[in-house]
Amino acid sequence: MRTASHRIAQLPAYAVQRVATIKRRLIAEGRDVIDLGAGDADLAPPAVAVEALTAAAHETRMSRYAFQVGHLPFREAAARHMERRFGVRVDPVTEVLPLIGSKDGLAHLPFAVLDPGDGCVIPEPGYSPYMGGAVLAGAEPVICPLRPDRGFLVELADLPADTLRRVRLAFLNYPNNPTAAIAPREYLDRTVAMCRERGITLAYDNPYCEITFDGYRAPSIFEIDGARDVAIEFHSLSKSFGMTGWRIGWAVARPELIAALVTVKQFIDTGPFLAIQQAAAATLDHSEAIVAGVCDVFRERRDAGVAALRDAGFSIEPPRATMYLWVPLPSDVPSGPFAERLLEEEYVAVLAGSSFGAGGEGFIRIALTVDGPRIAEGVTRMARVLSGVQGGV
Ligand code: PLP
């Protein structure tokens, strides 16, 4: 008997899941594991979030179904945040949608806007739910390689004309996971213009927009002229507020796009826990102060990681955003087996570039999830494995 669908058979392996399983075994064996794998830093959630959640949990009304309408104060806080932070005004009721983490919206979006056979642009290397959502919705994944010599930018104009004609949805993510690349304004202008011209919905995945350094400020796609016609933007409290496990984020788009996503989600989930929406609202109202502290932490870790990598002979520039280091490997070292050895022999979890799609080969991703000295120790162990593999970097 066939148990799983053909669509499931088309899905790639989900790397973070596999690392978690091996890590559990190593810890059970008493190993000193340094986990630089998943983008899940050791930060405490903001006190304001914890206090608001505790108070909300005592309110009986918070134990009801949220449904997709959610909690108006959260929608309103998200709208206020968009205006303060980006100068973008949105209607909290029709243009904001609470999500169970931004992953929820990203993975369900293809069901809302694509029909079987429609093309969906997937950056590679890239965040796996883009591919997951597209494949499960029966769409055609259109892989766009992110190349170092092109600034890791998705160039829609490079697609063959007949492929581009089929594209109805494009995922873009800057500041980028895993490459840590940022998008120049001119790039965003021409990409929005292309999407408008071609009738392509632009899914702008922006969970790292608050984690920026050295004076760089990441924009909202809605700062770009014409983006309101084509874009849906995804935001998250996960990374910038140390709240990954809380599962809370939001989408912003024109009412018709939000309504399409609501239509899908109403058959699948009943919205994030209301008490968490209440806590997220309280958090967003203090976003600037909280985020400043989080950026300081990640900057320190970035600098420690870059210094350790350079000491070990790797060539890497400090990224201006995200919580990741995208580290080039020597050309004769395949990333998958290297990451596997690093975990099994030296107990350091990183993600192989190839686990983000074949286009990620030649790199590994280090997540800045622990303090600087631990990251440096992880890099020392990494250099040891590398010299065992090929006699030095
Ligand atoms: N988008 C990107 C590029 C990510 O790296 C992640 C998490 O790793 C997410 C979205 C999802 O974040 P969450 O669902 O926790 O909001």
Tab-separated table of N, CA, C and O in Angstrom, residues 255-328:
chain	number	residue	atom	x	y	z
A	255	PRO	N	-5.542	44.066	1.164
A	255	PRO	CA	-6.609	43.218	1.724
A	255	PRO	C	-6.890	41.942	0.934
A	255	PRO	O	-7.123	40.887	1.532
A	256	GLU	N	-6.835	41.983	-0.405
A	256	GLU	CA	-7.178	40.786	-1.201
A	256	GLU	C	-6.185	39.657	-0.953
A	256	GLU	O	-6.562	38.485	-0.892
A	257	LEU	N	-4.904	40.004	-0.813
A	257	LEU	CA	-3.887	38.967	-0.572
A	257	LEU	C	-4.034	38.380	0.828
A	257	LEU	O	-3.931	37.172	1.032
A	258	ILE	N	-4.252	39.274	1.793
A	258	ILE	CA	-4.459	38.790	3.168
A	258	ILE	C	-5.692	37.881	3.210
A	258	ILE	O	-5.669	36.804	3.823
A	259	ALA	N	-6.757	38.286	2.515
A	259	ALA	CA	-7.989	37.484	2.527
A	259	ALA	C	-7.743	36.100	1.933
A	259	ALA	O	-8.271	35.096	2.421
A	260	ALA	N	-6.906	36.019	0.883
A	260	ALA	CA	-6.626	34.719	0.263
A	260	ALA	C	-5.885	33.818	1.257
A	260	ALA	O	-6.181	32.623	1.379
A	261	LEU	N	-4.942	34.388	1.990
A	261	LEU	CA	-4.195	33.586	2.974
A	261	LEU	C	-5.108	33.168	4.137
A	261	LEU	O	-5.032	32.036	4.623
A	262	VAL	N	-5.995	34.068	4.529
A	262	VAL	CA	-6.961	33.733	5.594
A	262	VAL	C	-7.828	32.553	5.142
A	262	VAL	O	-8.086	31.627	5.913
A	263	THR	N	-8.237	32.575	3.900
A	263	THR	CA	-9.107	31.505	3.400
A	263	THR	C	-8.421	30.149	3.543
A	263	THR	O	-9.032	29.171	3.976
A	264	VAL	N	-7.143	30.087	3.233
A	264	VAL	CA	-6.408	28.832	3.388
A	264	VAL	C	-6.294	28.474	4.866
A	264	VAL	O	-6.622	27.358	5.285
A	265	LYS	N	-5.844	29.433	5.654
A	265	LYS	CA	-5.527	29.124	7.050
A	265	LYS	C	-6.772	28.780	7.877
A	265	LYS	O	-6.682	28.053	8.863
A	266	GLN	N	-7.939	29.272	7.475
A	266	GLN	CA	-9.115	28.967	8.301
A	266	GLN	C	-9.480	27.482	8.239
A	266	GLN	O	-10.142	26.974	9.144
A	267	PHE	N	-8.961	26.780	7.210
A	267	PHE	CA	-9.205	25.333	7.127
A	267	PHE	C	-8.102	24.522	7.815
A	267	PHE	O	-8.161	23.306	7.865
A	268	ILE	N	-7.069	25.223	8.302
A	268	ILE	CA	-5.883	24.508	8.783
A	268	ILE	C	-5.599	24.774	10.264
A	268	ILE	O	-5.244	23.885	11.024
A	269	ASP	N	-5.719	26.025	10.677
A	269	ASP	CA	-5.415	26.353	12.075
A	269	ASP	C	-6.399	27.389	12.563
A	269	ASP	O	-7.203	27.917	11.794
A	270	THR	N	-6.302	27.691	13.842
A	270	THR	CA	-7.264	28.629	14.424
A	270	THR	C	-6.540	29.820	15.050
A	270	THR	O	-7.021	30.442	15.994
A	271	GLY	N	-5.358	30.083	14.521
A	271	GLY	CA	-4.632	31.291	14.940
A	271	GLY	C	-3.743	31.058	16.149
A	271	GLY	O	-3.867	30.061	16.864
A	272	PRO	N	-2.800	31.982	16.374
A	272	PRO	CA	-1.909	31.860	17.544
A	272	PRO	C	-2.689	32.071	18.847
A	272	PRO	O	-3.691	32.800	18.868
A	273	PHE	N	-2.225	31.425	19.912
A	273	PHE	CA	-2.807	31.556	21.265
A	273	PHE	C	-2.990	33.051	21.572
A	273	PHE	O	-2.050	33.854	21.424
A	274	LEU	N	-4.201	33.417	21.992
A	274	LEU	CA	-4.496	34.844	22.230
A	274	LEU	C	-3.548	35.476	23.254
A	274	LEU	O	-3.160	36.641	23.123
A	275	ALA	N	-3.181	34.720	24.286
A	275	ALA	CA	-2.301	35.291	25.316
A	275	ALA	C	-0.929	35.620	24.716
A	275	ALA	O	-0.275	36.603	25.112
A	276	ILE	N	-0.511	34.816	23.756
A	276	ILE	CA	0.777	35.099	23.084
A	276	ILE	C	0.634	36.328	22.184
A	276	ILE	O	1.546	37.162	22.106
A	277	GLN	N	-0.505	36.471	21.552
A	277	GLN	CA	-0.729	37.691	20.754
A	277	GLN	C	-0.708	38.926	21.659
A	277	GLN	O	-0.162	39.973	21.293
A	278	GLN	N	-1.279	38.790	22.852
A	278	GLN	CA	-1.291	39.917	23.797
A	278	GLN	C	0.143	40.263	24.214
A	278	GLN	O	0.541	41.437	24.245
A	279	ALA	N	0.940	39.232	24.486
A	279	ALA	CA	2.339	39.453	24.896
A	279	ALA	C	3.149	40.036	23.739
A	279	ALA	O	4.005	40.905	23.941
A	280	ALA	N	2.851	39.583	22.527
A	280	ALA	CA	3.572	40.101	21.350
A	280	ALA	C	3.240	41.579	21.147
A	280	ALA	O	4.112	42.377	20.785
A	281	ALA	N	1.992	41.943	21.406
A	281	ALA	CA	1.599	43.355	21.270
A	281	ALA	C	2.393	44.213	22.247
A	281	ALA	O	2.946	45.254	21.878
A	282	ALA	N	2.484	43.743	23.489
A	282	ALA	CA	3.225	44.506	24.505
A	282	ALA	C	4.698	44.618	24.092
A	282	ALA	O	5.323	45.671	24.264
A	283	THR	N	5.230	43.551	23.528
A	283	THR	CA	6.639	43.534	23.114
A	283	THR	C	6.890	44.526	21.979
A	283	THR	O	7.849	45.302	22.011
A	284	LEU	N	6.017	44.487	20.974
A	284	LEU	CA	6.224	45.361	19.809
A	284	LEU	C	6.172	46.832	20.201
A	284	LEU	O	6.839	47.664	19.587
A	285	ASP	N	5.390	47.140	21.226
A	285	ASP	CA	5.336	48.549	21.645
A	285	ASP	C	6.651	49.005	22.269
A	285	ASP	O	6.844	50.202	22.474
A	286	HIS	N	7.537	48.055	22.597
A	286	HIS	CA	8.868	48.418	23.120
A	286	HIS	C	9.968	47.955	22.173
A	286	HIS	O	11.107	47.737	22.570
A	287	SER	N	9.624	47.765	20.909
A	287	SER	CA	10.537	47.053	20.008
A	287	SER	C	11.912	47.714	19.894
A	287	SER	O	12.934	47.016	19.933
A	288	GLU	N	11.957	49.031	19.766
A	288	GLU	CA	13.250	49.694	19.493
A	288	GLU	C	14.261	49.395	20.602
A	288	GLU	O	15.411	49.035	20.324
A	289	ALA	N	13.803	49.555	21.867
A	289	ALA	CA	14.730	49.369	22.993
A	289	ALA	C	15.190	47.906	23.071
A	289	ALA	O	16.380	47.621	23.288
A	290	ILE	N	14.265	46.975	22.870
A	290	ILE	CA	14.617	45.550	23.003
A	290	ILE	C	15.592	45.143	21.894
A	290	ILE	O	16.611	44.491	22.133
A	291	VAL	N	15.261	45.565	20.697
A	291	VAL	CA	16.059	45.172	19.535
A	291	VAL	C	17.486	45.726	19.617
A	291	VAL	O	18.446	45.050	19.210
A	292	ALA	N	17.639	46.912	20.180
A	292	ALA	CA	18.987	47.492	20.297
A	292	ALA	C	19.881	46.551	21.113
A	292	ALA	O	21.036	46.294	20.744
A	293	GLY	N	19.345	46.007	22.209
A	293	GLY	CA	20.124	45.085	23.045
A	293	GLY	C	20.427	43.788	22.309
A	293	GLY	O	21.549	43.250	22.391
A	294	VAL	N	19.442	43.278	21.566
A	294	VAL	CA	19.635	42.027	20.831
A	294	VAL	C	20.720	42.205	19.766
A	294	VAL	O	21.589	41.332	19.580
A	295	CYS	N	20.700	43.359	19.088
A	295	CYS	CA	21.726	43.613	18.053
A	295	CYS	C	23.116	43.671	18.673
A	295	CYS	O	24.081	43.182	18.069
A	296	ASP	N	23.213	44.268	19.865
A	296	ASP	CA	24.521	44.320	20.529
A	296	ASP	C	25.055	42.904	20.761
A	296	ASP	O	26.235	42.619	20.529
A	297	VAL	N	24.173	42.038	21.233
A	297	VAL	CA	24.588	40.649	21.502
A	297	VAL	C	25.067	39.978	20.212
A	297	VAL	O	26.140	39.377	20.152
A	298	PHE	N	24.256	40.091	19.152
A	298	PHE	CA	24.632	39.415	17.906
A	298	PHE	C	25.887	40.033	17.275
A	298	PHE	O	26.672	39.330	16.645
A	299	ARG	N	26.065	41.356	17.463
A	299	ARG	CA	27.267	41.981	16.893
A	299	ARG	C	28.513	41.416	17.565
A	299	ARG	O	29.495	41.062	16.905
A	300	GLU	N	28.441	41.315	18.888
A	300	GLU	CA	29.584	40.778	19.628
A	300	GLU	C	29.901	39.340	19.175
A	300	GLU	O	31.055	38.976	18.972
A	301	ARG	N	28.844	38.558	19.003
A	301	ARG	CA	29.030	37.165	18.573
A	301	ARG	C	29.555	37.090	17.138
A	301	ARG	O	30.404	36.261	16.815
A	302	ARG	N	29.021	37.950	16.273
A	302	ARG	CA	29.510	38.003	14.887
A	302	ARG	C	31.012	38.297	14.887
A	302	ARG	O	31.795	37.626	14.214
A	303	ASP	N	31.401	39.315	15.672
A	303	ASP	CA	32.815	39.708	15.671
A	303	ASP	C	33.698	38.582	16.213
A	303	ASP	O	34.776	38.323	15.670
A	304	ALA	N	33.209	37.914	17.266
A	304	ALA	CA	33.984	36.795	17.826
A	304	ALA	C	34.117	35.674	16.800
A	304	ALA	O	35.193	35.082	16.618
A	305	GLY	N	33.019	35.383	16.098
A	305	GLY	CA	33.030	34.310	15.102
A	305	GLY	C	33.946	34.645	13.940
A	305	GLY	O	34.747	33.800	13.496
A	306	VAL	N	33.836	35.877	13.436
A	306	VAL	CA	34.658	36.280	12.286
A	306	VAL	C	36.133	36.253	12.672
A	306	VAL	O	36.983	35.745	11.914
A	307	ALA	N	36.462	36.761	13.876
A	307	ALA	CA	37.866	36.777	14.312
A	307	ALA	C	38.399	35.342	14.407
A	307	ALA	O	39.504	35.039	13.924
A	308	ALA	N	37.601	34.446	15.010
A	308	ALA	CA	38.060	33.057	15.165
A	308	ALA	C	38.237	32.398	13.798
A	308	ALA	O	39.206	31.661	13.567
A	309	LEU	N	37.301	32.663	12.883
A	309	LEU	CA	37.394	32.054	11.545
A	309	LEU	C	38.628	32.558	10.814
A	309	LEU	O	39.356	31.786	10.175
A	310	ARG	N	38.876	33.873	10.929
A	310	ARG	CA	40.061	34.423	10.238
A	310	ARG	C	41.340	33.843	10.841
A	310	ARG	O	42.271	33.491	10.108
A	311	ASP	N	41.369	33.726	12.177
A	311	ASP	CA	42.545	33.120	12.829
A	311	ASP	C	42.777	31.705	12.309
A	311	ASP	O	43.914	31.239	12.215
A	312	ALA	N	41.670	31.017	12.024
A	312	ALA	CA	41.800	29.625	11.564
A	312	ALA	C	42.088	29.546	10.065
A	312	ALA	O	42.173	28.456	9.506
A	313	GLY	N	42.181	30.701	9.398
A	313	GLY	CA	42.559	30.709	7.990
A	313	GLY	C	41.402	30.837	7.011
A	313	GLY	O	41.599	30.787	5.801
A	314	PHE	N	40.171	30.985	7.527
A	314	PHE	CA	39.033	31.148	6.617
A	314	PHE	C	38.968	32.591	6.147
A	314	PHE	O	39.325	33.516	6.885
A	315	SER	N	38.435	32.758	4.941
A	315	SER	CA	38.281	34.121	4.443
A	315	SER	C	36.796	34.482	4.546
A	315	SER	O	35.939	33.847	3.930
A	316	ILE	N	36.500	35.486	5.383
A	316	ILE	CA	35.102	35.863	5.585
A	316	ILE	C	35.010	37.340	5.940
A	316	ILE	O	35.845	37.861	6.701
A	317	GLU	N	34.018	38.019	5.355
A	317	GLU	CA	33.736	39.416	5.697
A	317	GLU	C	32.641	39.443	6.757
A	317	GLU	O	31.727	38.613	6.716
A	318	PRO	N	32.699	40.393	7.699
A	318	PRO	CA	31.617	40.457	8.690
A	318	PRO	C	30.304	40.865	8.026
A	318	PRO	O	30.256	41.889	7.346
A	319	PRO	N	29.254	40.053	8.162
A	319	PRO	CA	27.976	40.417	7.550
A	319	PRO	C	27.347	41.620	8.248
A	319	PRO	O	27.582	41.840	9.435
A	320	ARG	N	26.528	42.369	7.516
A	320	ARG	CA	25.906	43.571	8.088
A	320	ARG	C	24.518	43.286	8.633
A	320	ARG	O	23.822	44.208	9.076
A	321	ALA	N	24.112	42.040	8.598
A	321	ALA	CA	22.780	41.702	9.113
A	321	ALA	C	22.691	40.203	9.357
A	321	ALA	O	23.559	39.450	8.925
A	322	THR	N	21.653	39.812	10.031
A	322	THR	CA	21.292	38.427	10.395
A	322	THR	C	22.137	37.876	11.549
A	322	THR	O	23.058	38.528	12.027
A	323	MET	N	21.808	36.669	11.919
A	323	MET	CA	22.513	35.983	13.008
A	323	MET	C	23.315	34.807	12.446
A	323	MET	O	23.480	33.797	13.123
A	324	TYR	N	23.786	34.960	11.190
A	324	TYR	CA	24.476	33.851	10.534
A	324	TYR	C	25.824	34.263	9.959
A	324	TYR	O	25.999	35.410	9.546
A	325	LEU	N	26.730	33.302	9.908
A	325	LEU	CA	27.969	33.443	9.137
A	325	LEU	C	27.923	32.373	8.056
A	325	LEU	O	27.659	31.189	8.344
A	326	TRP	N	28.132	32.815	6.825
A	326	TRP	CA	28.086	31.907	5.668
A	326	TRP	C	29.526	31.712	5.238
A	326	TRP	O	30.153	32.597	4.675
A	327	VAL	N	30.061	30.544	5.589
A	327	VAL	CA	31.506	30.352	5.557
A	327	VAL	C	31.910	29.484	4.368
A	327	VAL	O	31.456	28.330	4.256
A	328	PRO	N	32.762	30.016	3.459
A	328	PRO	CA	33.194	29.209	2.317
A	328	PRO	C	34.158	28.110	2.752
A	328	PRO	O	35.044	28.352	3.578
